[in-house]
Steps between C-alpha positions, in 0.01 A plus 500: 500500500625846404410836635433767238438871507276588203454866445184581315391157604121572475518671162429333168821296445578509868202316634545227234861465612414507870237226437754283311757523784246433768358205304837326512533549879715820523440796732428834343518852656321747271567868501266725304382854545153424374498810279220529249680551174572363252378175670177541694522492874175300510674227311797496737275483806314200345827319429632570853181369659506187281867424581439556873201263490675219313852520648446667841803339665754570227401850361566844656379819329663835586350832373812706421652685199833368384646853496480503890790364695377208704807309630302212655317428179763250386561337841491120469468504123684260258432693175339821367280517188437860429191559283365823661510799269301718272419351161369655180655713231235765449432567870877560550489812288241648733707449822864414409635611844278242676606227257868575564458506876314173525677305224859614563515609859275219610723236326819651647345522850390139502825375347696688762301344781559155350875566467517615862323186613730271308227369268646335198205515263325811371293449183308803373262595221638720219329539163538438131430874464870562581587406138318799351447520125864494398577142607491248208233230542490245646647697790791336667627561853846603379358801308599832657143626578599864524209681333183453712179628346315586823568602860381142597762342275762734630409424863534121438832543329623728777399235755707249303807726495462568875492129571802437278694757692385397845576136455865572454516531879352146538631308192372167628139632499267373229301779342310391187328799336188369328383679188129417466321522171140616551370254753130417485268253663242465776461821703718700259522874516169659382664759272692246293429457128373145538259610771383784288453271192295256704273772646436624142433156370259413775314823455490443122709813439778533233858487639680828473812483284788737544737568210483288183459165676849379417637513852611172646502401863602199718254390758589255776248311718548539871508121534816497300655800673466356850712188439758720330522729798540201739762336274704823473478558878628151573745430216647826374876531550671761720494856388241724335383387165195573280273221380221529246180326612 
């Protein structure tokens, strides 16, 4: 049995991950600020209640923002999986400062706590958005990823760079940086394209098309993402390295 800290553990991807870890017998300490955007607080509360009901003896939920210093948060923890953060390209243009604070400062804060506690595993959620439009497709992890197209993408790339710099202090630490490609599935974010498509279809409305319809996009089901996160957290080598999921 392992003891995990899962930040954002009652969000969309987070509650699927927390469930998978608990199902195999692990213990999970969730930290989430229960903010209402971009993922609805009502969904998070539902997920938290469901996890508490099903796994009462092995789940702990703490309401806390990852930007706040909380030294005891990582006490007794074997590994950290950091999913908390602000998602979404378009919303990031409306509040870039908040995106930078949560996604960059939050990552650095939690990683620093893990380092000080001697924790050897810190997996965290990055994004395929870091590649921008200048990276040849299919995007490879070795590409430079230096021209983000949104504050959201910039915040995720900045979090990666911060982790790469910080891990030099603890070279034995395993820090897989997981670049997700538009994750969808049960309880997905309500503003996502797939959700919008389905709402229009169910209401017998035409789907809105932006541009000339030639844009391509990768979508990844959450049931495929969760095993990828767990595999990376348990099997990635020492150091900070990006992985496409």
